[in-house]
mmCIF file of C-alpha atoms in Angstrom:
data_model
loop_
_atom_site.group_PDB
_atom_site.id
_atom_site.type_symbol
_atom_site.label_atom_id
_atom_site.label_comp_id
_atom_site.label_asym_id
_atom_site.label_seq_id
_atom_site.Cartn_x
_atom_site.Cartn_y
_atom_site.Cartn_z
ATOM 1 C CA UNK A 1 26.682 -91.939 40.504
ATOM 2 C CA UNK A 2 29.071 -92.205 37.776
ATOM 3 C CA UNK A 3 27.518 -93.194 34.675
ATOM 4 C CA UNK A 4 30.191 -94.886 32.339
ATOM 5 C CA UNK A 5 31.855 -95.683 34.939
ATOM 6 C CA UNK A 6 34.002 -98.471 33.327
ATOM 7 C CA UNK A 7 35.090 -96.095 30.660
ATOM 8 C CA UNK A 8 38.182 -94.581 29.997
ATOM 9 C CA UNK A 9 37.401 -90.793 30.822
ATOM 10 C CA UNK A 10 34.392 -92.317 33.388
ATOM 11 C CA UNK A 11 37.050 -94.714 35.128
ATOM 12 C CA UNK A 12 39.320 -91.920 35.793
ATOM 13 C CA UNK A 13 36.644 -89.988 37.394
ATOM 14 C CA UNK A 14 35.529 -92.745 39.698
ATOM 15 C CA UNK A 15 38.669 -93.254 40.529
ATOM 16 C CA UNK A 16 39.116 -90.177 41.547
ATOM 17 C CA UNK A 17 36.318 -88.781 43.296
ATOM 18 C CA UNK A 18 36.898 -92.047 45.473
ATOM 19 C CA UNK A 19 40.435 -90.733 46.211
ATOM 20 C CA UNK A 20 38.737 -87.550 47.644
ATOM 21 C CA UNK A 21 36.551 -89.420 49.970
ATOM 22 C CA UNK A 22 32.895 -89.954 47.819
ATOM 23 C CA UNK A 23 30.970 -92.828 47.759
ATOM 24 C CA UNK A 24 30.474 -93.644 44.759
ATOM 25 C CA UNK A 25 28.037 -95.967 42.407
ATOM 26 C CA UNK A 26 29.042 -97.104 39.272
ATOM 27 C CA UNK A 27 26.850 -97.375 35.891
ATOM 28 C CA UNK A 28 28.029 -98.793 32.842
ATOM 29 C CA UNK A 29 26.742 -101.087 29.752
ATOM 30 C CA UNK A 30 30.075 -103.470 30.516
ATOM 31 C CA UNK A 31 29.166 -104.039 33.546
ATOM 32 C CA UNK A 32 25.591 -104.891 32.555
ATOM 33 C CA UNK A 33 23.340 -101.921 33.275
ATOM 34 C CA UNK A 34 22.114 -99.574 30.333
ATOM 35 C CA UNK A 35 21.746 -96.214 30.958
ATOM 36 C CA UNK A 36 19.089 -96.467 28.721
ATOM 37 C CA UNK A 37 16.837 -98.766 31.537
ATOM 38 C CA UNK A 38 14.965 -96.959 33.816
ATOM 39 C CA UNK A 39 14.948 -100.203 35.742
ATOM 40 C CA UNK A 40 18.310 -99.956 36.272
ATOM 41 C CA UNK A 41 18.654 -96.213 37.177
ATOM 42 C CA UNK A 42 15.754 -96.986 39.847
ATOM 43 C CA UNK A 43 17.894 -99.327 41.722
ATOM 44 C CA UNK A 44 20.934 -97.416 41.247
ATOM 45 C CA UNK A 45 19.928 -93.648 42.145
ATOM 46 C CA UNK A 46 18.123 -94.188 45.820
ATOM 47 C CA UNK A 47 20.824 -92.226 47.772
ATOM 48 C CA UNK A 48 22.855 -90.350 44.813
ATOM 49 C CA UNK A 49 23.423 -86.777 45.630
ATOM 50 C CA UNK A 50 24.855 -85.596 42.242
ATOM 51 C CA UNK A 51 24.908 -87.913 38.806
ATOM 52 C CA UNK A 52 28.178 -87.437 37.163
ATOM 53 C CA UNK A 53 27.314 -88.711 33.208
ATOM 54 C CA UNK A 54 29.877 -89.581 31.192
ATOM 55 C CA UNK A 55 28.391 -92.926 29.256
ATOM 56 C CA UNK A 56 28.616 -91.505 25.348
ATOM 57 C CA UNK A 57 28.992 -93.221 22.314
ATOM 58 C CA UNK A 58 32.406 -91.499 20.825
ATOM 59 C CA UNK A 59 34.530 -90.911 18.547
ATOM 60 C CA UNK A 60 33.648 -88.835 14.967
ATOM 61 C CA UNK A 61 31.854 -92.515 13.457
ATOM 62 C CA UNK A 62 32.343 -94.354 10.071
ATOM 63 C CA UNK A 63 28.812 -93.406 8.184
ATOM 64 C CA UNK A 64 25.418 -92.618 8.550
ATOM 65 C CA UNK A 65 24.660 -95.946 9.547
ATOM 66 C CA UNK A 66 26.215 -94.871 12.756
ATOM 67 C CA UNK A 67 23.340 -92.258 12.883
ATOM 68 C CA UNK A 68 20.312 -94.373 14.987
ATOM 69 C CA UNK A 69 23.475 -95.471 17.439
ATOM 70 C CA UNK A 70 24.863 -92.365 18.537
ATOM 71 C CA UNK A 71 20.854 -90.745 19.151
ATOM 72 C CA UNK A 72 19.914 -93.859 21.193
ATOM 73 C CA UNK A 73 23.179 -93.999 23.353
ATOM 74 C CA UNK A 74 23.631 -89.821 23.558
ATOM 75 C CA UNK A 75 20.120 -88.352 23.056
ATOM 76 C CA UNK A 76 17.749 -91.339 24.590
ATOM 77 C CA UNK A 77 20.097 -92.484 27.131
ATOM 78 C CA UNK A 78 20.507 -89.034 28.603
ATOM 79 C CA UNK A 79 16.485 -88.144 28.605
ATOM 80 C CA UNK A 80 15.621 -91.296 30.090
ATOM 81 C CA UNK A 81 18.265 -90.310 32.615
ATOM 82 C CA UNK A 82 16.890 -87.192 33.422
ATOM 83 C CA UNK A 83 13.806 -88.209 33.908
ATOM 84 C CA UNK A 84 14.574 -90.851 36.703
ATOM 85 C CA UNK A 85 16.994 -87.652 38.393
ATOM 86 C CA UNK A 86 13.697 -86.359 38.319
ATOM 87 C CA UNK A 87 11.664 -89.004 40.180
ATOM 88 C CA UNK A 88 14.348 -89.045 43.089
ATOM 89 C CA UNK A 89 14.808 -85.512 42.980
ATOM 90 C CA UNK A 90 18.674 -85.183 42.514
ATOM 91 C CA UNK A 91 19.516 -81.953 41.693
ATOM 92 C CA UNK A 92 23.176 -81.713 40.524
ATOM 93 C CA UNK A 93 24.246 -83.094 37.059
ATOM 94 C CA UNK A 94 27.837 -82.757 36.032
ATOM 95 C CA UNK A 95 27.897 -83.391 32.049
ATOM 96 C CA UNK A 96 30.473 -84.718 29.670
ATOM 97 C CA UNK A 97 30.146 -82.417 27.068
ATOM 98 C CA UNK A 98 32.445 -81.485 24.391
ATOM 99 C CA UNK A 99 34.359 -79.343 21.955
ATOM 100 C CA UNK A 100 32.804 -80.433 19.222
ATOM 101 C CA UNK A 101 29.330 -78.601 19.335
ATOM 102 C CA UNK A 102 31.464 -75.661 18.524
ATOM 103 C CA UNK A 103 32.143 -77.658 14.850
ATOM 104 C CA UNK A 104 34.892 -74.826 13.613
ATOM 105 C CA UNK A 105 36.809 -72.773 15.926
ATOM 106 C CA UNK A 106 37.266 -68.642 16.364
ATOM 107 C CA UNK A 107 38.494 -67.135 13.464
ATOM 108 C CA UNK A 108 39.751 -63.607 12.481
ATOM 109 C CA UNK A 109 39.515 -62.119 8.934
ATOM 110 C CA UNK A 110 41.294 -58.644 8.549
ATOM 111 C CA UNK A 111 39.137 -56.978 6.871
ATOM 112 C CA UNK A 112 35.767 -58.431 8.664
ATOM 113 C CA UNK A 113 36.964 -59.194 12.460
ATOM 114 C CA UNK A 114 34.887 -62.020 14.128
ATOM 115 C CA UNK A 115 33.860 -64.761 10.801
ATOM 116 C CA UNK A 116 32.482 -68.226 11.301
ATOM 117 C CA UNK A 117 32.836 -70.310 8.411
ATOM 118 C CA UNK A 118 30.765 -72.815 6.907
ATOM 119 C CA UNK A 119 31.478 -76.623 6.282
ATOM 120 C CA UNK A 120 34.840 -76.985 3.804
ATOM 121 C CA UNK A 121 33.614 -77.577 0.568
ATOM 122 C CA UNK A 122 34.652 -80.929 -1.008
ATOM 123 C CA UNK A 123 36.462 -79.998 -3.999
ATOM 124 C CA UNK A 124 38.414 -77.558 -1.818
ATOM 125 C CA UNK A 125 39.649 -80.779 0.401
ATOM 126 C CA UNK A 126 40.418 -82.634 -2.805
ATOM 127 C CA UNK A 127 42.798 -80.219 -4.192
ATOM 128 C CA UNK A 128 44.637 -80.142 -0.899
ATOM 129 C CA UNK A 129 43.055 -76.488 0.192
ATOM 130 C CA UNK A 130 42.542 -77.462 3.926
ATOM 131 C CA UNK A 131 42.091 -74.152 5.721
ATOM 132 C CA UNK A 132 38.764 -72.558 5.810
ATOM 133 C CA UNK A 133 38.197 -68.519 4.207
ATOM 134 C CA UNK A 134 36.378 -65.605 5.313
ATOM 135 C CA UNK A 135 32.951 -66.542 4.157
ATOM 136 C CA UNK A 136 32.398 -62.763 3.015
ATOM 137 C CA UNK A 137 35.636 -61.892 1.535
ATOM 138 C CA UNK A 138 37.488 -65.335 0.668
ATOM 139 C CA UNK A 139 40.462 -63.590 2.347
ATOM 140 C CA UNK A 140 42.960 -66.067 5.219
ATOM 141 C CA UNK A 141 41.981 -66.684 8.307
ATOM 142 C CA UNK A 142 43.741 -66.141 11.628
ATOM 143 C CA UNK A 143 42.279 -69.316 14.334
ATOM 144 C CA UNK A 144 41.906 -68.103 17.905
ATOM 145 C CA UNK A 145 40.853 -69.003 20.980
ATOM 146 C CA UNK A 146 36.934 -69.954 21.154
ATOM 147 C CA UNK A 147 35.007 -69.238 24.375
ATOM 148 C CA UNK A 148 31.998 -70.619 25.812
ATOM 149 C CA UNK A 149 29.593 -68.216 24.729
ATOM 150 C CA UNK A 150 29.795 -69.507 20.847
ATOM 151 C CA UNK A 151 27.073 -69.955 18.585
ATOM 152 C CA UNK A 152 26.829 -74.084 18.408
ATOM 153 C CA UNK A 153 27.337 -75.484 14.932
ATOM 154 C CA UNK A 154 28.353 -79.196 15.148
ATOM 155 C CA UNK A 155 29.202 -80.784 11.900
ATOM 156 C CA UNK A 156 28.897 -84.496 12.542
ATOM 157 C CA UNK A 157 26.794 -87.256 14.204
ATOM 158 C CA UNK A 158 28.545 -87.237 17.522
ATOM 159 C CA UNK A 159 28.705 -83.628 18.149
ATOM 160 C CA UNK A 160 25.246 -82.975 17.321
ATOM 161 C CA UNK A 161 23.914 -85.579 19.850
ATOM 162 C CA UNK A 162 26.695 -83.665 22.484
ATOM 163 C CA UNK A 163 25.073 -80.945 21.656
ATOM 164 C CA UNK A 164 21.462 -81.810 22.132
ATOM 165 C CA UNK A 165 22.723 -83.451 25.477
ATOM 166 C CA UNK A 166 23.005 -80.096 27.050
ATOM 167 C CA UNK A 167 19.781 -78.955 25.586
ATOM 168 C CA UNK A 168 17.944 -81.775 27.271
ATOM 169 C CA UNK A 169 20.029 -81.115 30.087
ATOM 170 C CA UNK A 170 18.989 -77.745 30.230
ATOM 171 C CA UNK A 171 15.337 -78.537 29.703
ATOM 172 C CA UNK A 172 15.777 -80.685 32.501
ATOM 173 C CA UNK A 173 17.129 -78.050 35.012
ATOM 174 C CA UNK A 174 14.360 -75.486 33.857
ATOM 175 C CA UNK A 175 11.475 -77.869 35.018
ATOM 176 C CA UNK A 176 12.893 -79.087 37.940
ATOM 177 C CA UNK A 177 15.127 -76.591 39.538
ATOM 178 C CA UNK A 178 18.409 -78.475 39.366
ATOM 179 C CA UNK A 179 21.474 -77.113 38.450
ATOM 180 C CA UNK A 180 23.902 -78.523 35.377
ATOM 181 C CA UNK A 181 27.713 -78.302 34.737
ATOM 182 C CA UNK A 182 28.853 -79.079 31.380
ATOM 183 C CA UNK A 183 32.195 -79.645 31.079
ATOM 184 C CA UNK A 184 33.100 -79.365 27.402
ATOM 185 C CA UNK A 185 36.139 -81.547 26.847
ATOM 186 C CA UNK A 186 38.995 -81.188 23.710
ATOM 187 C CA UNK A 187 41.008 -83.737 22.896
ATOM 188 C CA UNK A 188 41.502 -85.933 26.013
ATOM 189 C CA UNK A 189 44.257 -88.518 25.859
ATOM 190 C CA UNK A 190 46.047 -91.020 28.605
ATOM 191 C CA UNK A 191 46.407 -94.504 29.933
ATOM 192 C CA UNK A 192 43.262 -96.906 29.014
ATOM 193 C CA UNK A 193 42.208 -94.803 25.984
ATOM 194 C CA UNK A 194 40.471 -97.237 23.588
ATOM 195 C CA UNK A 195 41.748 -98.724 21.324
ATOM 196 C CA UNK A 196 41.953 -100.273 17.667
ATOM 197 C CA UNK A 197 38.503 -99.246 16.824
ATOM 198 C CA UNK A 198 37.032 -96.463 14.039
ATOM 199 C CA UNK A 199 35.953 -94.694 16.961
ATOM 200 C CA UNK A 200 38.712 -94.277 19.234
ATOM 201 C CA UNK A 201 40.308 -90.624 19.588
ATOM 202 C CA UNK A 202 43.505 -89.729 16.819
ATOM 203 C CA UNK A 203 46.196 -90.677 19.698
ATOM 204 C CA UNK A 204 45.006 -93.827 20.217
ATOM 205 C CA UNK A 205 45.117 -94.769 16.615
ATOM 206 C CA UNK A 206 48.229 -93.170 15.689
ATOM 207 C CA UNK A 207 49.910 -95.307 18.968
ATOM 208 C CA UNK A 208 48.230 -98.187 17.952
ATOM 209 C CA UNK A 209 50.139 -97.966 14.627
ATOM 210 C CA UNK A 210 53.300 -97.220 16.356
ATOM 211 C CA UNK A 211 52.941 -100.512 18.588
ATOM 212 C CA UNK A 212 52.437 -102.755 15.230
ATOM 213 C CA UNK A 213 55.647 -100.988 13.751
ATOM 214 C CA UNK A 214 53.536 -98.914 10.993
ATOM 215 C CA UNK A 215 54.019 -95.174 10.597
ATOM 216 C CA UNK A 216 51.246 -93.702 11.946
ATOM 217 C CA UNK A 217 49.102 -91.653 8.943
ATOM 218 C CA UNK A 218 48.423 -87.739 9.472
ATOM 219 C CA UNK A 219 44.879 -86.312 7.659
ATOM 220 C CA UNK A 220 45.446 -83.387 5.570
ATOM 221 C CA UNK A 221 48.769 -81.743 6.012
ATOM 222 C CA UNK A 222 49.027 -82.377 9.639
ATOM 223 C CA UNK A 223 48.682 -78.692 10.767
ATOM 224 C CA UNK A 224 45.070 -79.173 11.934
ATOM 225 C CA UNK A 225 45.778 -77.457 15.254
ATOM 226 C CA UNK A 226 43.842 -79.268 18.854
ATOM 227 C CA UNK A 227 44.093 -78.393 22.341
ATOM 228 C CA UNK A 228 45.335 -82.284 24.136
ATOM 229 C CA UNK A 229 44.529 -82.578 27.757
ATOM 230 C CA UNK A 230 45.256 -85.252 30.134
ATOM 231 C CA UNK A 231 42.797 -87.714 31.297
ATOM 232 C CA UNK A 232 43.698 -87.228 35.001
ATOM 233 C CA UNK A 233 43.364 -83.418 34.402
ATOM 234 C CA UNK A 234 39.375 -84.158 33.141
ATOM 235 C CA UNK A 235 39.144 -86.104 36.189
ATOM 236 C CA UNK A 236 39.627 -83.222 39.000
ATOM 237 C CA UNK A 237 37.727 -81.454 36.420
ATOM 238 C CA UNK A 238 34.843 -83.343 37.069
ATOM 239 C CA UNK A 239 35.543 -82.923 41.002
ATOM 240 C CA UNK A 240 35.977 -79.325 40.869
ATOM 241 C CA UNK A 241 32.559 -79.139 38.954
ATOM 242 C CA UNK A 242 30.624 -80.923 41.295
ATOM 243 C CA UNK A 243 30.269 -77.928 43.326
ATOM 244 C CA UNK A 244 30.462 -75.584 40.400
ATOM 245 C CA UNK A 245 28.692 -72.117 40.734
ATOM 246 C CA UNK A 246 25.718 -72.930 39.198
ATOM 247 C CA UNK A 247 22.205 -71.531 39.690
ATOM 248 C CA UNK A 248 18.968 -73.263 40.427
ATOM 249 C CA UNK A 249 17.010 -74.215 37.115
ATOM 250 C CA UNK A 250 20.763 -73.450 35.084
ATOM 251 C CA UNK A 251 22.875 -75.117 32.975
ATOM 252 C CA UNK A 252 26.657 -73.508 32.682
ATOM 253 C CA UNK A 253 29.792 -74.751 30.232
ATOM 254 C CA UNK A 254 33.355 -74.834 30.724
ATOM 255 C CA UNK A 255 36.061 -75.779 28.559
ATOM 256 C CA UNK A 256 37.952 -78.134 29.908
ATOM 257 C CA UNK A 257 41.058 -77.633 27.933
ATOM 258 C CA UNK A 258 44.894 -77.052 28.821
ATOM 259 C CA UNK A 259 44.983 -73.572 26.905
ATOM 260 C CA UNK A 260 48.418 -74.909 24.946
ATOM 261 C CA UNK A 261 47.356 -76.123 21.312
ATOM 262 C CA UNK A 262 49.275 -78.405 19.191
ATOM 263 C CA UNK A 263 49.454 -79.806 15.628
ATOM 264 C CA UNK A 264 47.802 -83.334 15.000
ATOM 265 C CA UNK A 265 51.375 -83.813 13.285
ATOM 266 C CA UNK A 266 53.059 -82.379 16.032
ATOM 267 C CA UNK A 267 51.535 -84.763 18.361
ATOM 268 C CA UNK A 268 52.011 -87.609 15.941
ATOM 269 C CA UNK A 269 55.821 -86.869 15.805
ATOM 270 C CA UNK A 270 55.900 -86.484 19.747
ATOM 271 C CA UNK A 271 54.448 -90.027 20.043
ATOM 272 C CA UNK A 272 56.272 -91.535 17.304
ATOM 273 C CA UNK A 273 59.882 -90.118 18.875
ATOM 274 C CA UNK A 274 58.646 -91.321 22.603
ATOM 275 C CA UNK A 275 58.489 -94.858 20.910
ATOM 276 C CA UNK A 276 61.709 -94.304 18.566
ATOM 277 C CA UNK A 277 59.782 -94.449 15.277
ATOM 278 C CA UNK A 278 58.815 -95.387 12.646
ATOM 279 C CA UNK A 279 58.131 -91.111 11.402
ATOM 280 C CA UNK A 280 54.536 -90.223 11.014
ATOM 281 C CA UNK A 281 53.546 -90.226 7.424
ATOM 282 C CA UNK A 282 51.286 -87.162 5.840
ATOM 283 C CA UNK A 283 48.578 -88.441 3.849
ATOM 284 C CA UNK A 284 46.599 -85.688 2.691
ATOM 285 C CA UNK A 285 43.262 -87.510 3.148
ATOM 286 C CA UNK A 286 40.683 -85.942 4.903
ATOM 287 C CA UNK A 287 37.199 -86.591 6.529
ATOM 288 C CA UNK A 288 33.893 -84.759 6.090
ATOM 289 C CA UNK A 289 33.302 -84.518 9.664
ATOM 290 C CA UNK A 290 36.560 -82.934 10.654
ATOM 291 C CA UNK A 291 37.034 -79.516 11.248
ATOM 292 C CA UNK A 292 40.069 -77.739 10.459
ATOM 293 C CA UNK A 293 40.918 -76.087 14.178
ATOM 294 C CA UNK A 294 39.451 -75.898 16.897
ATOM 295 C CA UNK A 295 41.252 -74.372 20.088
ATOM 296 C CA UNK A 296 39.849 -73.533 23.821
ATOM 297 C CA UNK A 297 40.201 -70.824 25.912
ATOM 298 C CA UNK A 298 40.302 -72.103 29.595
ATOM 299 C CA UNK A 299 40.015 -68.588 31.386
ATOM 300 C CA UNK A 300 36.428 -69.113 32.242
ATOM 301 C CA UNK A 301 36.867 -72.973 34.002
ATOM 302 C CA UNK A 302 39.952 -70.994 35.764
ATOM 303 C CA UNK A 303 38.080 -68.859 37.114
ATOM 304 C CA UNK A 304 34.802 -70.114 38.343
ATOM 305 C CA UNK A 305 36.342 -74.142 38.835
ATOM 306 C CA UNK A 306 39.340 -73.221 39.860
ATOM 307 C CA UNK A 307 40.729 -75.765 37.495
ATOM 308 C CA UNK A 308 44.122 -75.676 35.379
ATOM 309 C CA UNK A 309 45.646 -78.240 33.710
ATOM 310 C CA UNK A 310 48.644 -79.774 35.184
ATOM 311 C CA UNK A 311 49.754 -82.269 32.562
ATOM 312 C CA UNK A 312 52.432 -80.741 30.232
ATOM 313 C CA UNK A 313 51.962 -82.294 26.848
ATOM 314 C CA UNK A 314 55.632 -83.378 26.389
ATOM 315 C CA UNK A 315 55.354 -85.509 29.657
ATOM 316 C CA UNK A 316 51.777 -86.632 29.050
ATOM 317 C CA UNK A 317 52.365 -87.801 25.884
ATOM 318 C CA UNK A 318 55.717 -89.489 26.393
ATOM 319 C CA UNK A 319 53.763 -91.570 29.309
ATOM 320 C CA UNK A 320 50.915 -92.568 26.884
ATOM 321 C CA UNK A 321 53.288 -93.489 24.248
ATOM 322 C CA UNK A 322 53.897 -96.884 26.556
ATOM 323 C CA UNK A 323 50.571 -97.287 28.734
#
C-alpha cells in the first residue's frame, strides 16, 4: 500500500513499483480515504505485505496557525497507521522522511573541528549576515556533507513532525518486531510538483513565476546551498528500500540525495535560462524556518540500497522547467 498515493512524490512511487511488477493499493485524502481513519486502513490493508507512507503535509508552512495541521496529518495520521500495521501484522514500513530533521547541516570551524550551530539570530538576518558562526569561537564556517548518524535538531513545524514520524515509527518496530526504512529525502523536484501554493517546494514557486512572466525572487543572497534530486530517482528509491537491510524490531535512515549540491540561485538561474527569462531577482528576505545549508552525503544509501541518483541536475531541471 502506497499511502499518498495521488501525490506528487507518492504518484511516482506507485507508478513505479507497478512498473516492476507489484500490486499495488492506493491511499490518499483526494481520492477520499484519510489516513487518519482506521476505517479506511481496515479495508485497505487485508493483503498488504509492506506499507510504503508517503501522505505528509509539506512544505516549510506560513505560521503557527499551521501548527495543529501539520501534527494531525504527520504525527496522528502516522500513529493511527501504525497501529492498524499492527492489527494485520505487516511488518515492513518504508518511510518518507526527510532532510529537514537535521535543521542545519555539517559544519567545520578551524579552530574547533565538528560545530553545530544554533538557530540564526534575527538581527543577524536583518543586516544581511546569512551564514551561521562557530557557536564557541564566532569564527566562519566551512558546510560539509551531513551523514545519517546526526544529532536531530529540526527548526520548524514540518520537520519536527518528520522527525517524530520516525520516532513513532521506531516505537512501532520495537513492540512489534517489524522492520522500518526511512528514506530521508532533500530537495526533490520534477513533473507534477505542486503548485502555486505557500507550501509547495522553492522550484515549484520560482517556475511558477517564470510561467506568469515574473522574475522569480531568491531569499537571502541566493547562496543557500541544497542537494536537488529527481522525483523518478526517489521513486526506485523507495523500490530499492523495500527490501532494505533492516533488522527485526529496527528502524534505519538513508539519505536519499544525489551527492551534487547547488545554490538556490543557481537553480533559480538554471530554470529561468531553460525558459529564456525573465533573470532571477535577489531579494535578501529571509524566513525563520530556513536553514542556511544543508547538504547529504549519499555513501550510506549507496551502499546498503544500492541506490544512486541518475538524474543530472542540468537535464532534470531543464525538463521541469516545461512539465
Amino acid at each position: 500500500m502506497v499511502t499518498g498515493s495521488a501525490g506528487f512524490i507518492g504518484g511516482h512511487v506507485a507508478e513505479a513499483l507497478r512498473a516492476a511488477g507489484h500490486d499495488v493499493v492506493g491511499l490518499d485524502l483526494r481520492t477520499g480515504a484519510d489516513v487518519r481513519d482506521p476505517a479506511a486502513l481496515d479495508a485497505l490493508l487485508p493483503g498488504v505485505e509492506v506499507v510504503v507512507h508517503q501522505a505528509a503535509r509539506v512544505g516549510l508552512g506560513v505560521d503557527v496557525a499551521d501548527l495543529p495541521g501539520y501534527a494531525s496529518v504527520n504525527v496522528y495520521g502516522t500513529a493511527v497507521l501504525l497501529a492498524a500495521m499492527a492489527r494485520h501484522e505487516i511488518g515492513r514500513l518504508v518511510l518518507a522522511s526527510s532532510m529537514v530533521v537535521y535543521g542545519e547541516g555539517h559544519y567545520e570551524c578551524a579552530a574547533h573541528g565538528h560545530v553545530r550551530p544554533g538557530p540564526r539570530a534575527v538581527p543577524d538576518l536583518e543586516r544581511g549576515s546569512f551564514e551561521p558562526l562557530c557557536p564557541r569561537c564566532g569564527a566562519a564556517l566551512a558546510c560539509a556533507p551531513i551523514g545519517e548518524d546526526a544529532r536531530p535538531d529540526p527548526r520548524n513545524a514540518y520537520a519536527t513532525t518528520k522527525l517524530a514520524q520516525e520516532h513513532l515509527a521506531a516505537n512501532w518496530a520495537r513492540e512489534t518486531g517489524g522492520s522500518a526504512a526511512a528514506l530521508r529525502y532533500h530537495n526533490v523536484y520534477g513533473p507534477r510538483m505542486p503548485r502555486d501554493t505557500p507550501y509547495a517546494g522553492v522550484a515549484a514557486i520560482f517556475r511558477s513565476e517564470l510561467e506568469a512572466g515574473r522574475a522569480p525572487k531568491v531569499f537571502e543572497d541566493g547562496r543557500q546551498l541544497r542537494d536537488f534530486v529527481h522525483v523518478r530517482d526517489v521513486a526506485r528509491a523507495n523500490l530499492a528500500a523495500m527490501s532494505a537491510p533492516v533488522r527485526p524490531g529496527e528502524l534505519r535512515a538513508w539519505n536519499i540525495a544525489s551527492g551534487a549540491p547547488h545554490t538556490v540561485g543557481e537553480m533559480a538561474d538554471t530554470l529561468a535560462a531553460a525558459r529564456g527569462g525573465p533573470a532571477p531577482q535577489v531579494t535578501g528576505d529571509y524566513r525563520l524556518g530556513d536553514v542556511r545549508h544543508i547538504v547529504a552525503s549519499p555513501e550510506r544509501a549507496r551502499a546498503e540500497l544500492g541506490f544512486r541518483a541518475e538524474v543530472e541536475f542540468g537535464a532534470g531541471m531543464k525538463e521541469f522547467a516545461w512539465s
